[in-house]
Amino acid sequence: METVVSGIRPTGNLHLGNYYGAVKSFLQMQNEYNCYFFIADWHSLTTRPKPEDIIQSANTILAEYLACGLDPEKATIYVQSDVKEVLELYLYFNMNAYLGELERTTTFKEKARKQPDNVNAGLLTYPTLMAADILIHKAAKVPVGKDQEQNMEMARKFARRFNSMYGVEYLKEPESFSLSAKAVKIPGLDGSGKMGKSEGNCIYLMDDEATIKKKVMKAVTDAGPTVPNSEKPEVIQNLFTLMEVVSSPDTYKFFDEKWNDCSIRYGDLKKQLAADINVAVAPIRERINEFKSNTDYLNKVARIGAEKSRENAAQTLKEVREIIGFRSVGF
Ligand code: TRP
């Protein structure tokens, strides 16, 4: 079975866009591949989180993914900082990563612009840590969004460079598995673009019924159709797109017909949409709350995941050390 590795940023809560995008893909992949999913808490140090927030953020995102159906029996789910082996591989890649190529990465340039008073070496070497995350498990495939394509190129480059440096065919180049291409695109509620945390147009899996309703009722609409069977403008199409995902086909058809004969009332559509979103997320929300309050369980998942991940990582590292010319005493 092919190996899949993916890192999850422990920032913020999952929203509908994440759920019908990355999360659904992960759920499918855990049935078809040997998956390693980890919470990228080392990566998050580049932005100086408070010590008391680190475990909290990891637990929150872990609880949310488990609530969505990520299954520790199927996938190896772990916290990055529990698998120290990754750091050794990171060091080896850093020894052969060049300042110029790291500086040219778009994500680095963007981060450096966003936090000009903290352009640290961790930011610069983000792609080498990411390559180590991936190559420590010899991943064949990595599910990532478009924004990570350049980091994936770097990971492939570091794998090739390692091989040619030591005259081996050891590390395989990991393939990207485009999440954006396959996933349903969930629009935001502000009328344009997709749902995204930085856009502030999200419905979170954690939102309660009243919050969902408030957000949906505030969604942008227009004055309504005047010509039968006309094309829907983007703001309206977005509501229908959401409805297609969360509502029954009958409900969708009902409102689509109302649109077509110009008798649609947006208030009714929104009420229905809010109710259907709530039905879709309520069971997940309940499970998130259960998992979040059960830190014993979360710790157990993290511990088992760390053990499985470390076992595999140690094997890779042993081989890498031998290739480089180190002794592997203790491995
Ligand atoms: N850089 C990824 C992101 O921002 C997170 C990540 C870190 C990752 N390490 C990874 C993703 C390894 C895939 C594989 O979303």
CSV table of C-alpha atoms and ligand atoms in Angstrom, one decimal:
chain,number,residue,atom,x,y,z
A,1,MET,CA,0.0,0.0,0.0
A,2,GLU,CA,1.3,3.5,-0.9
A,3,THR,CA,2.1,5.9,1.9
A,4,VAL,CA,0.5,9.2,2.3
A,5,VAL,CA,1.7,12.0,4.6
A,6,SER,CA,0.1,15.2,5.4
A,7,GLY,CA,0.6,18.0,8.0
A,8,ILE,CA,-2.3,19.9,9.6
A,9,ARG,CA,-1.7,23.4,10.8
A,10,PRO,CA,-3.0,23.8,14.3
A,11,THR,CA,-4.4,27.2,13.8
A,12,GLY,CA,-8.0,28.0,14.4
A,13,ASN,CA,-11.1,25.8,13.9
A,14,LEU,CA,-12.3,23.8,11.0
A,15,HIS,CA,-15.0,25.4,8.8
A,16,LEU,CA,-17.4,24.0,6.2
A,17,GLY,CA,-14.8,24.7,3.5
A,18,ASN,CA,-12.2,22.6,5.3
A,19,TYR,CA,-14.7,19.8,6.0
A,20,TYR,CA,-16.0,19.3,2.5
A,21,GLY,CA,-12.5,19.8,1.2
A,22,ALA,CA,-9.4,18.5,2.9
A,23,VAL,CA,-11.1,16.6,5.7
A,24,LYS,CA,-13.4,14.6,3.4
A,25,SER,CA,-10.3,13.7,1.2
A,26,PHE,CA,-8.4,12.5,4.3
A,27,LEU,CA,-11.4,10.3,5.3
A,28,GLN,CA,-11.3,8.7,1.9
A,29,MET,CA,-7.5,8.3,1.9
A,30,GLN,CA,-7.4,6.6,5.3
A,31,ASN,CA,-9.3,3.7,3.7
A,32,GLU,CA,-7.0,3.5,0.6
A,33,TYR,CA,-3.5,4.3,1.8
A,34,ASN,CA,-1.1,3.9,4.6
A,35,CYS,CA,-1.7,7.3,6.0
A,36,TYR,CA,0.3,9.5,8.4
A,37,PHE,CA,-1.5,12.6,9.5
A,38,PHE,CA,0.2,14.9,11.9
A,39,ILE,CA,-0.3,18.2,13.6
A,40,ALA,CA,2.4,20.5,12.5
A,41,ASP,CA,3.2,22.1,15.9
A,42,TRP,CA,6.9,22.7,15.2
A,43,HIS,CA,6.1,24.6,12.1
A,44,SER,CA,3.8,26.8,14.2
A,45,LEU,CA,6.8,28.0,16.3
A,46,THR,CA,7.8,30.3,13.4
A,47,THR,CA,5.0,32.7,14.6
A,48,ARG,CA,5.8,32.5,18.3
A,49,PRO,CA,2.8,30.9,19.9
A,50,LYS,CA,2.3,31.2,23.7
A,51,PRO,CA,3.4,28.1,25.6
A,52,GLU,CA,0.0,27.6,27.1
A,53,ASP,CA,-1.6,27.7,23.7
A,54,ILE,CA,0.5,24.9,22.1
A,55,ILE,CA,-1.1,21.8,23.5
A,56,GLN,CA,-4.5,23.5,23.5
A,57,SER,CA,-4.3,24.2,19.8
A,58,ALA,CA,-3.1,20.7,19.0
A,59,ASN,CA,-5.9,19.2,21.1
A,60,THR,CA,-8.5,21.4,19.5
A,61,ILE,CA,-7.6,20.4,15.9
A,62,LEU,CA,-7.1,16.8,16.9
A,63,ALA,CA,-10.6,16.7,18.5
A,64,GLU,CA,-12.1,18.2,15.4
A,65,TYR,CA,-10.5,15.8,13.0
A,66,LEU,CA,-11.4,12.8,15.1
A,67,ALA,CA,-15.0,14.2,15.4
A,68,CYS,CA,-15.1,14.3,11.6
A,69,GLY,CA,-14.1,10.7,11.4
A,70,LEU,CA,-10.4,10.5,11.1
A,71,ASP,CA,-9.7,7.1,12.6
A,72,PRO,CA,-6.6,6.2,14.7
A,73,GLU,CA,-7.2,2.5,13.9
A,74,LYS,CA,-6.8,3.2,10.2
A,75,ALA,CA,-4.4,6.1,10.0
A,76,THR,CA,-1.3,7.0,12.1
A,77,ILE,CA,-2.4,10.3,13.7
A,78,TYR,CA,0.4,12.0,15.7
A,79,VAL,CA,1.7,15.3,16.9
A,80,GLN,CA,4.9,16.4,15.0
A,81,SER,CA,6.8,17.4,18.1
A,82,ASP,CA,6.4,13.8,19.5
A,83,VAL,CA,8.5,12.4,16.8
A,84,LYS,CA,12.0,13.7,17.3
A,85,GLU,CA,13.5,11.6,14.5
A,86,VAL,CA,12.1,14.2,12.0
A,87,LEU,CA,14.5,16.8,13.4
A,88,GLU,CA,17.6,14.8,12.5
A,89,LEU,CA,16.5,14.4,8.9
A,90,TYR,CA,15.7,18.2,9.0
A,91,LEU,CA,19.3,18.8,10.0
A,92,TYR,CA,20.7,16.6,7.1
A,93,PHE,CA,18.5,18.4,4.6
A,94,ASN,CA,19.5,21.8,5.9
A,95,MET,CA,23.2,21.0,5.4
A,96,ASN,CA,22.5,20.8,1.7
A,97,ALA,CA,19.8,23.5,1.3
A,98,TYR,CA,21.0,26.7,-0.1
A,99,LEU,CA,20.2,30.2,1.1
A,100,GLY,CA,19.3,31.4,-2.3
A,101,GLU,CA,16.7,28.7,-3.1
A,102,LEU,CA,15.2,29.0,0.4
A,103,GLU,CA,14.9,32.8,0.1
A,104,ARG,CA,13.2,32.5,-3.2
A,105,THR,CA,10.3,30.5,-1.9
A,106,THR,CA,7.0,32.4,-2.2
A,107,THR,CA,5.8,31.3,1.2
A,108,PHE,CA,9.0,32.6,2.8
A,109,LYS,CA,8.8,35.9,1.0
A,110,GLU,CA,5.2,36.3,2.1
A,111,LYS,CA,5.9,35.5,5.7
A,112,ALA,CA,8.9,37.8,5.8
A,113,ARG,CA,6.7,40.6,4.5
A,114,LYS,CA,4.0,39.8,7.1
A,115,GLN,CA,6.3,39.6,10.1
A,116,PRO,CA,9.3,41.8,9.1
A,117,ASP,CA,10.6,42.0,12.7
A,118,ASN,CA,10.8,38.2,13.0
A,119,VAL,CA,12.3,36.8,9.8
A,120,ASN,CA,13.8,33.8,11.6
A,121,ALA,CA,15.8,30.7,10.3
A,122,GLY,CA,12.7,28.5,11.0
A,123,LEU,CA,10.8,30.5,8.5
A,124,LEU,CA,13.6,30.2,6.0
A,125,THR,CA,14.0,26.5,6.5
A,126,TYR,CA,10.2,25.7,6.6
A,127,PRO,CA,10.6,23.8,3.3
A,128,THR,CA,13.4,21.6,4.7
A,129,LEU,CA,11.3,20.7,7.7
A,130,MET,CA,8.3,20.0,5.5
A,131,ALA,CA,10.5,17.7,3.3
A,132,ALA,CA,11.7,15.9,6.4
A,133,ASP,CA,8.1,15.4,7.5
A,134,ILE,CA,7.3,13.8,4.2
A,135,LEU,CA,10.5,11.8,3.5
A,136,ILE,CA,10.9,10.4,7.0
A,137,HIS,CA,7.9,8.2,6.1
A,138,LYS,CA,8.9,7.8,2.4
A,139,ALA,CA,5.6,9.1,1.3
A,140,ALA,CA,4.5,8.4,-2.3
A,141,LYS,CA,1.7,11.0,-2.1
A,142,VAL,CA,1.1,14.2,-0.2
A,143,PRO,CA,-2.4,15.8,-0.2
A,144,VAL,CA,-1.8,19.6,-0.3
A,145,GLY,CA,-3.5,22.7,-1.5
A,146,LYS,CA,-2.1,24.8,-4.4
A,147,ASP,CA,-0.3,27.1,-2.1
A,148,GLN,CA,2.0,24.2,-1.1
A,149,GLU,CA,3.1,23.3,-4.6
A,150,GLN,CA,6.4,25.1,-4.3
A,151,ASN,CA,7.2,23.4,-1.0
A,152,MET,CA,6.5,20.1,-2.7
A,153,GLU,CA,8.9,21.0,-5.4
A,154,MET,CA,11.5,21.7,-2.8
A,155,ALA,CA,10.8,18.3,-1.1
A,156,ARG,CA,11.4,16.5,-4.4
A,157,LYS,CA,14.5,18.5,-5.0
A,158,PHE,CA,15.9,17.6,-1.5
A,159,ALA,CA,15.2,13.9,-2.2
A,160,ARG,CA,17.0,14.1,-5.6
A,161,ARG,CA,19.9,16.0,-4.1
A,162,PHE,CA,20.3,13.5,-1.3
A,163,ASN,CA,20.3,10.6,-3.8
A,164,SER,CA,22.8,12.1,-6.2
A,165,MET,CA,25.0,13.3,-3.3
A,166,TYR,CA,25.5,9.8,-2.0
A,167,GLY,CA,25.1,8.0,-5.3
A,168,VAL,CA,22.0,6.1,-4.1
A,169,GLU,CA,18.4,5.6,-5.2
A,170,TYR,CA,17.1,5.8,-1.7
A,171,LEU,CA,14.5,8.6,-1.4
A,172,LYS,CA,11.6,8.7,-3.8
A,173,GLU,CA,10.2,11.9,-5.0
A,174,PRO,CA,6.8,12.5,-3.4
A,175,GLU,CA,3.9,13.3,-5.6
A,176,SER,CA,1.4,16.0,-4.8
A,177,PHE,CA,-2.2,15.0,-4.5
A,178,SER,CA,-4.1,18.1,-5.3
A,179,LEU,CA,-6.8,18.8,-2.8
A,180,SER,CA,-8.1,21.8,-4.6
A,181,ALA,CA,-8.7,19.9,-7.8
A,182,LYS,CA,-10.9,17.2,-6.3
A,183,ALA,CA,-12.7,18.9,-3.5
A,184,VAL,CA,-16.1,20.6,-3.6
A,185,LYS,CA,-15.5,24.3,-3.5
A,186,ILE,CA,-17.5,25.8,-0.6
A,187,PRO,CA,-18.2,29.5,-1.2
A,188,GLY,CA,-18.1,32.1,1.5
A,189,LEU,CA,-21.2,33.9,2.8
A,190,ASP,CA,-20.0,37.3,1.7
A,191,GLY,CA,-21.0,36.7,-1.9
A,192,SER,CA,-17.7,36.1,-3.5
A,193,GLY,CA,-14.8,33.8,-3.4
A,194,LYS,CA,-14.5,30.7,-1.2
A,195,MET,CA,-14.9,30.1,2.5
A,196,GLY,CA,-11.7,30.9,4.3
A,197,LYS,CA,-10.5,31.8,7.7
A,198,SER,CA,-8.7,35.0,6.7
A,199,GLU,CA,-11.8,36.1,4.7
A,200,GLY,CA,-13.9,36.0,7.8
A,201,ASN,CA,-16.8,34.5,5.9
A,202,CYS,CA,-16.9,31.0,7.6
A,203,ILE,CA,-19.3,28.8,9.3
A,204,TYR,CA,-17.3,26.7,11.7
A,205,LEU,CA,-18.1,23.1,12.6
A,206,MET,CA,-18.1,24.4,16.2
A,207,ASP,CA,-20.8,27.0,15.6
A,208,ASP,CA,-24.0,26.4,17.4
A,209,GLU,CA,-27.4,26.5,15.8
A,210,ALA,CA,-28.1,30.2,16.6
A,211,THR,CA,-24.7,31.3,15.3
A,212,ILE,CA,-25.2,29.4,12.0
A,213,LYS,CA,-28.6,30.9,11.6
A,214,LYS,CA,-27.3,34.4,12.2
A,215,LYS,CA,-24.5,34.0,9.7
A,216,VAL,CA,-26.7,32.5,7.0
A,217,MET,CA,-29.4,35.2,7.4
A,218,LYS,CA,-26.7,37.9,7.0
A,219,ALA,CA,-25.4,36.3,3.7
A,220,VAL,CA,-25.4,38.8,0.8
A,221,THR,CA,-28.3,38.5,-1.7
A,222,ASP,CA,-29.7,40.7,-4.5
A,223,ALA,CA,-33.0,42.2,-5.4
A,224,GLY,CA,-34.3,38.9,-6.8
A,225,PRO,CA,-34.9,37.5,-10.3
A,226,THR,CA,-37.2,39.4,-12.7
A,227,VAL,CA,-36.8,37.2,-15.8
A,228,PRO,CA,-37.8,33.5,-15.5
A,229,ASN,CA,-35.1,30.9,-15.9
A,230,SER,CA,-32.3,33.5,-15.7
A,231,GLU,CA,-28.8,32.7,-14.7
A,232,LYS,CA,-28.0,33.1,-11.0
A,233,PRO,CA,-25.6,35.8,-10.1
A,234,GLU,CA,-22.7,34.7,-8.0
A,235,VAL,CA,-24.1,35.7,-4.6
A,236,ILE,CA,-27.2,33.6,-5.2
A,237,GLN,CA,-25.4,30.7,-6.9
A,238,ASN,CA,-23.2,30.5,-3.7
A,239,LEU,CA,-26.3,29.9,-1.6
A,240,PHE,CA,-27.5,27.2,-4.0
A,241,THR,CA,-24.0,25.6,-4.0
A,242,LEU,CA,-24.1,25.3,-0.2
A,243,MET,CA,-27.6,23.9,-0.5
A,244,GLU,CA,-26.5,21.3,-3.0
A,245,VAL,CA,-24.0,20.1,-0.4
A,246,VAL,CA,-26.1,20.1,2.8
A,247,SER,CA,-29.7,19.8,1.7
A,248,SER,CA,-31.8,17.1,0.2
A,249,PRO,CA,-32.2,17.1,-3.6
A,250,ASP,CA,-35.9,17.8,-3.2
A,251,THR,CA,-35.2,20.9,-1.1
A,252,TYR,CA,-32.7,22.1,-3.7
A,253,LYS,CA,-35.2,21.5,-6.5
A,254,PHE,CA,-37.9,23.3,-4.7
A,255,PHE,CA,-35.9,26.5,-4.4
A,256,ASP,CA,-34.4,26.2,-7.8
A,257,GLU,CA,-38.0,26.1,-9.2
A,258,LYS,CA,-38.9,29.1,-7.1
A,259,TRP,CA,-35.9,30.9,-8.6
A,260,ASN,CA,-36.9,29.9,-12.1
A,261,ASP,CA,-40.4,31.2,-11.8
A,262,CYS,CA,-39.3,34.3,-9.9
A,263,SER,CA,-41.3,33.6,-6.8
A,264,ILE,CA,-38.2,32.9,-4.6
A,265,ARG,CA,-38.1,34.5,-1.1
A,266,TYR,CA,-34.5,34.6,0.0
A,267,GLY,CA,-35.5,34.6,3.7
A,268,ASP,CA,-37.2,31.2,3.3
A,269,LEU,CA,-34.2,29.9,1.4
A,270,LYS,CA,-31.8,31.1,4.1
A,271,LYS,CA,-33.9,29.7,6.9
A,272,GLN,CA,-33.9,26.3,5.2
A,273,LEU,CA,-30.2,26.4,4.4
A,274,ALA,CA,-29.3,27.3,8.0
A,275,ALA,CA,-31.5,24.5,9.3
A,276,ASP,CA,-29.9,22.0,6.9
A,277,ILE,CA,-26.3,23.2,7.7
A,278,ASN,CA,-27.1,22.7,11.4
A,279,VAL,CA,-28.4,19.1,10.7
A,280,ALA,CA,-25.2,18.4,8.9
A,281,VAL,CA,-22.8,19.7,11.5
A,282,ALA,CA,-24.7,19.0,14.8
A,283,PRO,CA,-23.4,15.5,15.3
A,284,ILE,CA,-19.9,16.6,14.5
A,285,ARG,CA,-20.2,19.5,16.9
A,286,GLU,CA,-21.3,17.2,19.7
A,287,ARG,CA,-18.4,14.8,19.1
A,288,ILE,CA,-16.0,17.7,19.0
A,289,ASN,CA,-17.2,18.7,22.5
A,290,GLU,CA,-16.9,15.2,23.8
A,291,PHE,CA,-13.4,14.7,22.5
A,292,LYS,CA,-12.2,18.1,23.7
A,293,SER,CA,-13.3,17.4,27.2
A,294,ASN,CA,-11.7,13.9,27.1
A,295,THR,CA,-8.0,14.8,27.2
A,296,ASP,CA,-7.2,11.3,28.4
A,297,TYR,CA,-8.5,9.9,25.1
A,298,LEU,CA,-6.7,12.6,23.1
A,299,ASN,CA,-3.4,11.8,24.9
A,300,LYS,CA,-3.9,8.2,24.2
A,301,VAL,CA,-4.5,8.8,20.4
A,302,ALA,CA,-1.4,11.0,20.4
A,303,ARG,CA,0.7,8.4,22.2
A,304,ILE,CA,-0.3,5.5,20.0
A,305,GLY,CA,0.3,7.6,16.9
A,306,ALA,CA,3.7,8.8,18.1
A,307,GLU,CA,4.8,5.2,18.8
A,308,LYS,CA,3.8,4.0,15.3
A,309,SER,CA,5.3,7.0,13.6
A,310,ARG,CA,8.5,6.8,15.6
A,311,GLU,CA,9.0,3.2,14.7
A,312,ASN,CA,8.8,3.9,11.0
A,313,ALA,CA,10.8,7.1,11.3
A,314,ALA,CA,13.6,5.4,13.2
A,315,GLN,CA,13.9,2.8,10.5
A,316,THR,CA,14.3,5.5,7.8
A,317,LEU,CA,16.8,7.4,10.0
A,318,LYS,CA,18.9,4.3,10.5
A,319,GLU,CA,19.2,3.8,6.8
A,320,VAL,CA,19.9,7.5,6.2
A,321,ARG,CA,22.6,7.6,8.8
A,322,GLU,CA,24.3,4.6,7.2
A,323,ILE,CA,24.2,6.2,3.8
A,324,ILE,CA,25.6,9.5,5.1
A,325,GLY,CA,28.4,7.5,6.9
A,326,PHE,CA,27.4,7.6,10.6
A,327,ARG,CA,27.2,4.8,12.9
A,328,SER,CA,23.7,3.8,13.9
A,329,VAL,CA,24.4,2.7,17.5
A,330,GLY,CA,21.2,2.7,19.4
A,331,PHE,CA,18.9,2.5,16.4
B,1,TRP,N1,2.8,23.5,5.0
B,1,TRP,C1,1.6,22.8,5.2
B,1,TRP,C2,0.5,23.9,5.2
B,1,TRP,O1,0.8,25.0,5.4
B,1,TRP,C3,1.6,22.0,6.4
B,1,TRP,C4,2.6,20.9,6.4
B,1,TRP,C5,3.7,20.9,7.1
B,1,TRP,C6,2.6,19.8,5.6
B,1,TRP,N2,4.4,19.8,6.9
B,1,TRP,C7,3.8,19.1,5.9
B,1,TRP,C8,1.7,19.3,4.6
B,1,TRP,C9,4.0,17.9,5.3
B,1,TRP,C10,2.0,18.2,3.9
B,1,TRP,C11,3.2,17.4,4.3
B,1,TRP,O2,-0.7,23.6,5.0
